[in-house]
GROMACS .gro file of C-alpha atoms in nm:
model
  239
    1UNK     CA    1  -1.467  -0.408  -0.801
    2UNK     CA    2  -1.699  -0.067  -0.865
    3UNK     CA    3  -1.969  -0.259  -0.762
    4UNK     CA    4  -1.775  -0.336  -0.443
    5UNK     CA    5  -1.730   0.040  -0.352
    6UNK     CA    6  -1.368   0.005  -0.503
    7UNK     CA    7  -1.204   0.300  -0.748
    8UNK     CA    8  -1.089   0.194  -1.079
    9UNK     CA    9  -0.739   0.428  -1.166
   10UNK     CA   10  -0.856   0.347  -1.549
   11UNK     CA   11  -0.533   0.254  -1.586
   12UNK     CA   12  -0.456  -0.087  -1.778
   13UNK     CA   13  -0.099  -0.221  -1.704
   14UNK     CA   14   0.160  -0.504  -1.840
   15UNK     CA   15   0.453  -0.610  -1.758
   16UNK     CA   16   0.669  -0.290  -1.928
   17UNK     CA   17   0.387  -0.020  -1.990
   18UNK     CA   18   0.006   0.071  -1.944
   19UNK     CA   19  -0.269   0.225  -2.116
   20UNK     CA   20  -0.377   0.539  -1.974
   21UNK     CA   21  -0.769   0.538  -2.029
   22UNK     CA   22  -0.862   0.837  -1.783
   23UNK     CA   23  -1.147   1.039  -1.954
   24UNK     CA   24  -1.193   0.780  -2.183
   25UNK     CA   25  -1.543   0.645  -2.204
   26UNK     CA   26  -1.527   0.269  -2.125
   27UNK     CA   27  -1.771   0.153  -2.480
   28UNK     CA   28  -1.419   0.285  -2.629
   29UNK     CA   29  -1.139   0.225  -2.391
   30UNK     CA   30  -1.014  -0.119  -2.595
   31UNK     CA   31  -1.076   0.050  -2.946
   32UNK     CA   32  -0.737   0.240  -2.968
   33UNK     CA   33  -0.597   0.169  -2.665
   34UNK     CA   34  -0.279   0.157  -2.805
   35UNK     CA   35  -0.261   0.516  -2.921
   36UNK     CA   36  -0.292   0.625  -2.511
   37UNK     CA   37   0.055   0.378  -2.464
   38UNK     CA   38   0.278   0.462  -2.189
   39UNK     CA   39   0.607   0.332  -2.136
   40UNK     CA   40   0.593   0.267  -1.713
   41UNK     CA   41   0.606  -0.055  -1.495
   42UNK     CA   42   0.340  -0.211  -1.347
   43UNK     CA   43   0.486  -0.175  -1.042
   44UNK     CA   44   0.560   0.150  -1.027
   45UNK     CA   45   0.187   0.183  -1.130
   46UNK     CA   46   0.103  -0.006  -0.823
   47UNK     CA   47   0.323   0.226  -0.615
   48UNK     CA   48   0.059   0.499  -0.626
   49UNK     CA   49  -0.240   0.323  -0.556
   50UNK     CA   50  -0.447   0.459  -0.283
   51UNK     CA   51  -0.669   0.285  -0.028
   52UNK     CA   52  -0.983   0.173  -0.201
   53UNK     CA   53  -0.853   0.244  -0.560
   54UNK     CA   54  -0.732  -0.044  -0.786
   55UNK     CA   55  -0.591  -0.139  -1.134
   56UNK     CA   56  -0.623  -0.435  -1.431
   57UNK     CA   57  -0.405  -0.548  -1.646
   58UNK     CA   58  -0.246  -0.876  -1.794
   59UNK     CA   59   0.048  -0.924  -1.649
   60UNK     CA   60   0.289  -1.194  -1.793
   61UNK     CA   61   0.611  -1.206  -1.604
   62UNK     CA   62   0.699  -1.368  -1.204
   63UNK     CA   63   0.930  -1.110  -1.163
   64UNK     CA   64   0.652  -0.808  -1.242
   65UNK     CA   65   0.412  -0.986  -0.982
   66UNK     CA   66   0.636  -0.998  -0.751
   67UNK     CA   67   0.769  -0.637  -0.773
   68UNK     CA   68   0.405  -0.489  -0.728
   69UNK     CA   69   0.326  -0.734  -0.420
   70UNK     CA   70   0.621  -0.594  -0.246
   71UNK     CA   71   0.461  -0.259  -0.240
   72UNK     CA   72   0.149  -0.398  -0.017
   73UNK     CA   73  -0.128  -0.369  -0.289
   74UNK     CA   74  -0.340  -0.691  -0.286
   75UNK     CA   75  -0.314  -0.876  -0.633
   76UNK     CA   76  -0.591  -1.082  -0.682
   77UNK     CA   77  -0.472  -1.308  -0.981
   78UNK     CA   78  -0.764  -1.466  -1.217
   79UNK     CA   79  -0.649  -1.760  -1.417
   80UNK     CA   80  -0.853  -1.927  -1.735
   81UNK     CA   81  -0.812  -2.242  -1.904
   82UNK     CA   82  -0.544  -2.146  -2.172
   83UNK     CA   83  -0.672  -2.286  -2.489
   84UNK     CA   84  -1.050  -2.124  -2.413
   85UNK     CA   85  -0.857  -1.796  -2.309
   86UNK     CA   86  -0.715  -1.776  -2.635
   87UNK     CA   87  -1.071  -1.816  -2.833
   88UNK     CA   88  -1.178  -1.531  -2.633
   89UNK     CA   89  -0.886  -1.307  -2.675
   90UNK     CA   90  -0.937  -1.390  -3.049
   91UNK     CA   91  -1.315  -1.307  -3.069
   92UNK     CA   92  -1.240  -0.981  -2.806
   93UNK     CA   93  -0.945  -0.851  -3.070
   94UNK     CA   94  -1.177  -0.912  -3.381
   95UNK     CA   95  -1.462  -0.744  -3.245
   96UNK     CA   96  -1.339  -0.470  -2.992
   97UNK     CA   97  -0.998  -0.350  -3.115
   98UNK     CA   98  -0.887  -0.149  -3.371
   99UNK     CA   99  -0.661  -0.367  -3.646
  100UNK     CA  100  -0.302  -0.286  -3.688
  101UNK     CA  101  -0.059  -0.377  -3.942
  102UNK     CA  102  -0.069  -0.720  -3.764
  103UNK     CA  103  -0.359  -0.746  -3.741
  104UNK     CA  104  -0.489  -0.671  -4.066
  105UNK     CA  105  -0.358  -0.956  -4.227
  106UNK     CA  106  -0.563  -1.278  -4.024
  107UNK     CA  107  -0.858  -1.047  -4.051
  108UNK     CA  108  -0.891  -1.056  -4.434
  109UNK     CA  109  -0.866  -1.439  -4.369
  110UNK     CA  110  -1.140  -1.686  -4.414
  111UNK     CA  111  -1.396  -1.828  -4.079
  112UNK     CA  112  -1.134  -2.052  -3.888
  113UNK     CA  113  -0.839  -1.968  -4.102
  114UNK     CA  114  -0.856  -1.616  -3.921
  115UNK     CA  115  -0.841  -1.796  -3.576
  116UNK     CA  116  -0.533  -2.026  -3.754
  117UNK     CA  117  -0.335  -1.672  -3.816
  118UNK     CA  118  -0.418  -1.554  -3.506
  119UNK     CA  119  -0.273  -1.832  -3.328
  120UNK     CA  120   0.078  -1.805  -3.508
  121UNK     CA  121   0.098  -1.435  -3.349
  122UNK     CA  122  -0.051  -1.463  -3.022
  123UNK     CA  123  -0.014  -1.856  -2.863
  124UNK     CA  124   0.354  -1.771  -2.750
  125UNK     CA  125   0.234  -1.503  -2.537
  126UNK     CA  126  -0.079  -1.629  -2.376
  127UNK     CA  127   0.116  -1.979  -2.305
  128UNK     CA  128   0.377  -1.818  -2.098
  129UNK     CA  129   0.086  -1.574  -1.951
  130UNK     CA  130  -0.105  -1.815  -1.850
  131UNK     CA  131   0.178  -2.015  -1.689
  132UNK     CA  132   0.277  -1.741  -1.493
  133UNK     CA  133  -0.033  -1.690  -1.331
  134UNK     CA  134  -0.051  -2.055  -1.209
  135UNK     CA  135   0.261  -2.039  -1.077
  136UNK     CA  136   0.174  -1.758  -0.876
  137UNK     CA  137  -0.105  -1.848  -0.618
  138UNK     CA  138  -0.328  -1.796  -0.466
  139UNK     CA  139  -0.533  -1.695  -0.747
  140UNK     CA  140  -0.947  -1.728  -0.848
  141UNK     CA  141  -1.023  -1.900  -1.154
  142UNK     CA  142  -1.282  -1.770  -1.445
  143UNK     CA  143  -1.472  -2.044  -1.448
  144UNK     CA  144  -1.608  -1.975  -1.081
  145UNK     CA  145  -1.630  -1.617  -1.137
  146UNK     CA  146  -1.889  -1.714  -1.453
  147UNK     CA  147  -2.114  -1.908  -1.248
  148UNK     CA  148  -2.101  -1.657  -0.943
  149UNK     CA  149  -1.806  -1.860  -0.723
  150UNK     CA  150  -1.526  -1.650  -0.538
  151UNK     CA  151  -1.333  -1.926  -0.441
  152UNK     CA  152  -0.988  -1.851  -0.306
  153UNK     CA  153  -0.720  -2.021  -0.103
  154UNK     CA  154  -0.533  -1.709  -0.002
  155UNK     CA  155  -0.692  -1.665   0.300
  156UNK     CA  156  -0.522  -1.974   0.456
  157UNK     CA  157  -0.217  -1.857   0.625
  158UNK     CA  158  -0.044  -2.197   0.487
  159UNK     CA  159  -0.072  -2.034   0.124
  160UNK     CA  160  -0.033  -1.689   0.151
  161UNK     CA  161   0.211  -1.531   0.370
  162UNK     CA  162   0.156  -1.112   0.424
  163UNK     CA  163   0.416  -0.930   0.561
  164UNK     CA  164   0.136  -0.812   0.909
  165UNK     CA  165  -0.135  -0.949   1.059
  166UNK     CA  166  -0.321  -0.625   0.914
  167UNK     CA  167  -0.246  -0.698   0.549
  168UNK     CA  168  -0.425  -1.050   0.620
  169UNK     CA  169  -0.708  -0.854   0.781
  170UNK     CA  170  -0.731  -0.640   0.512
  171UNK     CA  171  -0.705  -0.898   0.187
  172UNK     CA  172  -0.993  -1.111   0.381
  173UNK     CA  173  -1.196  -0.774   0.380
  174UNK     CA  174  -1.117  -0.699   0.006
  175UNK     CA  175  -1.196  -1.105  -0.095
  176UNK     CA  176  -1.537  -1.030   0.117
  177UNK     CA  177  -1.629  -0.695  -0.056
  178UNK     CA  178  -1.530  -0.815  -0.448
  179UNK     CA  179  -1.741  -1.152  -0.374
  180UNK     CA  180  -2.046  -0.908  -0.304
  181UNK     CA  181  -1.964  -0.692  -0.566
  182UNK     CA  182  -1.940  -0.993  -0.802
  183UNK     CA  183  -2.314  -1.137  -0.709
  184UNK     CA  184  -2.453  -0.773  -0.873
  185UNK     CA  185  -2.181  -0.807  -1.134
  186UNK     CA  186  -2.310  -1.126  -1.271
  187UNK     CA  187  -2.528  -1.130  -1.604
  188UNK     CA  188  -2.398  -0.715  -1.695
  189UNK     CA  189  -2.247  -0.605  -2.002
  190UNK     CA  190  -1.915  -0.473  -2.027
  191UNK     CA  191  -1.680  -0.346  -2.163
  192UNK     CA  192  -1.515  -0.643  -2.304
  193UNK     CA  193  -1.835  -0.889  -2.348
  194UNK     CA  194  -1.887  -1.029  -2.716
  195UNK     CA  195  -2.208  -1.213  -2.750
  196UNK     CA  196  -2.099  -1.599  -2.742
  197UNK     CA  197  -2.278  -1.978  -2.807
  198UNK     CA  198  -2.304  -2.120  -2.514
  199UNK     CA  199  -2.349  -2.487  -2.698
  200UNK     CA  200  -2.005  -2.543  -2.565
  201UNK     CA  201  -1.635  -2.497  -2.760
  202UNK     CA  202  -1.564  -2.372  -3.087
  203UNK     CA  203  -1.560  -2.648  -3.342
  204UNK     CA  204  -1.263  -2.437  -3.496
  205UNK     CA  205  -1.053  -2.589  -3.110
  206UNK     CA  206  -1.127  -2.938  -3.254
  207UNK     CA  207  -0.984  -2.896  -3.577
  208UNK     CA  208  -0.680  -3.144  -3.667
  209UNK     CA  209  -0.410  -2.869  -3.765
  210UNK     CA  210  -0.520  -2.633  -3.471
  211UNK     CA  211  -0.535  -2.923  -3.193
  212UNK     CA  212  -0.184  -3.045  -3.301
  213UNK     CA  213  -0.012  -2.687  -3.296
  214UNK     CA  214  -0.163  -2.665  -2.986
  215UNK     CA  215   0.005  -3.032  -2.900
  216UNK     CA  216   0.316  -2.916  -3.032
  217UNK     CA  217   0.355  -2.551  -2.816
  218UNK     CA  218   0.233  -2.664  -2.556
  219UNK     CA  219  -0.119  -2.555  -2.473
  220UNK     CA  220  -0.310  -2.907  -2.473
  221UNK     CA  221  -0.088  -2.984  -2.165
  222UNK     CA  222  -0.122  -2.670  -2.033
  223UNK     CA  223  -0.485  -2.710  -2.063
  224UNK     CA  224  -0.547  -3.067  -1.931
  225UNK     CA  225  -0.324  -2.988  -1.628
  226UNK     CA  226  -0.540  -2.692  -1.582
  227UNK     CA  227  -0.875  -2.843  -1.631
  228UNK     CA  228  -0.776  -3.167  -1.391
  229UNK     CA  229  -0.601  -3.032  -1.126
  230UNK     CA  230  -0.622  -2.642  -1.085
  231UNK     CA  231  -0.973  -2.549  -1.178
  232UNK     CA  232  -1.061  -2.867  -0.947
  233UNK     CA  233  -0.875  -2.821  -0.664
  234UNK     CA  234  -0.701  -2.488  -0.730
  235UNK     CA  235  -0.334  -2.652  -0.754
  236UNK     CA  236  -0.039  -2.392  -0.717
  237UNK     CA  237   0.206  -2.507  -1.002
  238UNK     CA  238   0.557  -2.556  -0.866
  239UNK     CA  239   0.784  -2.293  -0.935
   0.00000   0.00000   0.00000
């Protein structure tokens, strides 16, 4: 988005409350992002948002997406195979974030049985995240970011409805301007990169306990109805 000429508010929202990270250099923005808590909507957030400025976050709820669309922002909603998401929030918490009384605990653990404590605190959430966000096209999927792809269906009318011919305009202008920005983006550091194999997944995701809790909550289906349908041809979920 910077690279696109856009103006990051350094503000990092969910559903209920954000993380202020103004003056905050961003090597250290996910350390102790938790002591800079705010207790303030994400669309109230969004309210406030000038032309040419923007916001991330991880937003988990329908209702929250839907709140900050109806104040003409442009959401552009990035989805990620669930089970692989969750490997890399696991890898981003161990090595980026500051450990909390929560944390602590699967940290002490053993390689893989750190992953396995992980999962019992965090696979609720990033299920029903992740299900959100395919139930709320149009949306671009990691996968096609990694390898340079800005694919998106929201600029056919049939998908995406704006409330004026402008906001169309303008969303076509903004998809135009991040895919440009996202070609210099490509191959730089940030933030939130942790050095990774790129021999393909985690043996820890074939594991026998870990592949039938995912079974069991939900994930594997999530996953295989992610991998065959959305990521190939960008399938809305029905609500």
């Amino acid at each position: 988005m910077e690279n696109a000429g856009y103006s990051s508010k350094d503000l990092h929202l969910y559903d209920k409350h954000l993380h202020d990270n103004r003056s905050v250099p961003k090597d250290q923005i996910h350390w102790d992002s938790g002591s800079r808590q705010v207790n303030y909507r994400a669309e109230y957030a969004a309210s406030f948002l000038g032309e040419g400025e923007f916001c991330v976050g991880h937003l988990s709820r329908q209702r929250t997406l839907t709140r900050v669309e109806a104040y003409n922002v442009h959401v552009l909603n990035i989805v990620r195979d669930p089970i692989t998401r969750l490997w890399s929030a696991f890898k981003f918490q161990r090595a980026k974030v500051k450990p909390t009384p929560y944390s602590q605990l699967w940290r002490t653990m053993a390689p893989d049985d750190d992953f396995k404590g992980f999962l019992l605190l965090r696979s609720k959430f990033q299920l029903k995240h992740s299900e959100t966000l395919m139930s709320s096209g149009p949306f671009f999927c990691f996968e096609d970011l990694k390898q340079g792809k800005f694919i998106e269906r929201a600029l056919d009318p049939s998908i995406i409805k704006h409330r004026s011919a402008a906001m169309a305009q303008q969303r076509a202008q903004v998809i135009r301007d991040v895919e440009a920005g996202l070609a210099e983006a490509l191959g730089k550091k940030t933030a939130t990169y942790v050095p990774t194999s790129e021999s393909g997944r985690a043996p820890i995701l074939e594991d026998s306990a870990v592949t039938a809790f995912f079974d069991e909550c939900g994930l594997t289906a999530a996953s295989e109805f992610y991998r065959t349908n959305v990521l190939s041809d960008k399938t809305i979920v029905p609500r």
